[in-house]
XYZ file of C-alpha atoms in Angstrom:
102
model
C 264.604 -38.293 123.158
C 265.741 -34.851 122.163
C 263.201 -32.042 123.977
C 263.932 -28.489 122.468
C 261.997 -25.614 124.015
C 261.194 -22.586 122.912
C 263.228 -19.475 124.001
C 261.951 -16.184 125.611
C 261.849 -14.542 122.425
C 259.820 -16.776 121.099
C 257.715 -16.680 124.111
C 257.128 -13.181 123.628
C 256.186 -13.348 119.852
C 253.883 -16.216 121.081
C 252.022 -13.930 123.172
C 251.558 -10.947 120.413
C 249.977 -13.841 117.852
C 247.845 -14.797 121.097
C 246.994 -10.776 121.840
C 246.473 -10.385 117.829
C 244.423 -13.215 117.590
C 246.335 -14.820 115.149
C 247.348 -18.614 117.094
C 245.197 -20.013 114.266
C 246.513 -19.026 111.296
C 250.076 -19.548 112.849
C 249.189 -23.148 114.096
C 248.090 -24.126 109.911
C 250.586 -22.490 108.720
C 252.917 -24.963 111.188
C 250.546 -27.821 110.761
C 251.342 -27.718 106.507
C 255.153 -27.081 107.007
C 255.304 -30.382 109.439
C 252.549 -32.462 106.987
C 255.487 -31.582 103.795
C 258.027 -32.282 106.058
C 257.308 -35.304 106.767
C 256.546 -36.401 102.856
C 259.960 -34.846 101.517
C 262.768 -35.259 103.427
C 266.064 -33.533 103.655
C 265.101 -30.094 102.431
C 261.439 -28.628 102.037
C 259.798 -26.016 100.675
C 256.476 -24.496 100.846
C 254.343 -21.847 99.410
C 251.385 -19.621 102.023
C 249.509 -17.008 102.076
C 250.873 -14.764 104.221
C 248.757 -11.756 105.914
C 247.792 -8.734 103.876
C 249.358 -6.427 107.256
C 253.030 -5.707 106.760
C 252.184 -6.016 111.000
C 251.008 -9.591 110.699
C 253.708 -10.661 108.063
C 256.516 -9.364 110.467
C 255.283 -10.887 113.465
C 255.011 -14.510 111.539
C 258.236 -14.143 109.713
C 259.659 -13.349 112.784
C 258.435 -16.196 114.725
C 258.912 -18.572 111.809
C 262.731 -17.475 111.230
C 263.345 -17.859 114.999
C 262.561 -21.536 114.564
C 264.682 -21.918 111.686
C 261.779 -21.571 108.995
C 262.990 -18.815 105.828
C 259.885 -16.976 104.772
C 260.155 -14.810 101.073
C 257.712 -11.948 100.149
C 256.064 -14.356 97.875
C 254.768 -16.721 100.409
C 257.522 -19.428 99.733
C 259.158 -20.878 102.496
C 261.702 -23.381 103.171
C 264.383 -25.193 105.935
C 266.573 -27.765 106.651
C 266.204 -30.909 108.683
C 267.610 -29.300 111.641
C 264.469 -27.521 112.312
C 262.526 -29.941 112.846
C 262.599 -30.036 116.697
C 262.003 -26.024 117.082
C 259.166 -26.268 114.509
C 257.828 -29.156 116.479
C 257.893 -27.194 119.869
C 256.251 -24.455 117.579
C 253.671 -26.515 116.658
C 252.571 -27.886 120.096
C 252.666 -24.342 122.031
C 250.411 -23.051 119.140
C 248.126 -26.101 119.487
C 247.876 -25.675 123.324
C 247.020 -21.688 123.087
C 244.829 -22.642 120.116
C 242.918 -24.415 122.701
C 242.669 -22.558 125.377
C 241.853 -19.379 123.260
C 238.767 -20.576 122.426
């Protein structure tokens, strides 16, 4: 079993999604990255919607990049493998403030 937590600056953008209200959109944008992930393999790549505020796109392509995700300007992403475990960690601490945020 390989546990990977999530680091303080993580943390920290985890609580500005929370104050922004944006754990939702962050938690299906997680949710479809893991889904491909698991149908394609070695190397992925996804396209999303990102935010219309240049606010809102920094704060998920900083949290996304800190877990080994690459988001472009045109909503593509993509990442290797070895993401996995910090995009899984992502996921569930999204999940759980998902839940208790509303």
């Amino acid at each position: 079993f390989n546990s990977t937590e999530l680091k303080e600056d993580q943390l920290l953008l985890l609580l500005e999604a929370l104050d922004k209200k944006m754990v939702s959109q962050h938690l299906q944008m997680i949710s479809g990255i893991l889904a491909q992930e698991e149908m394609r393999g070695l190397f992925n790549e996804a396209t999303f919607l990102l935010p219309a505020s240049q606010e809102e796109q920094a704060l998920i392509t900083a949290m996304f990049e800190k877990s080994g995700i690459t988001l472009q300007e045109d909503g593509s992403a993509s990442w290797p493998e070895e993401a996995f475990p910090a995009l899984a960690a992502l996921y569930a601490s999204l999940y759980v403030l998902d839940l208790l945020s509303n």
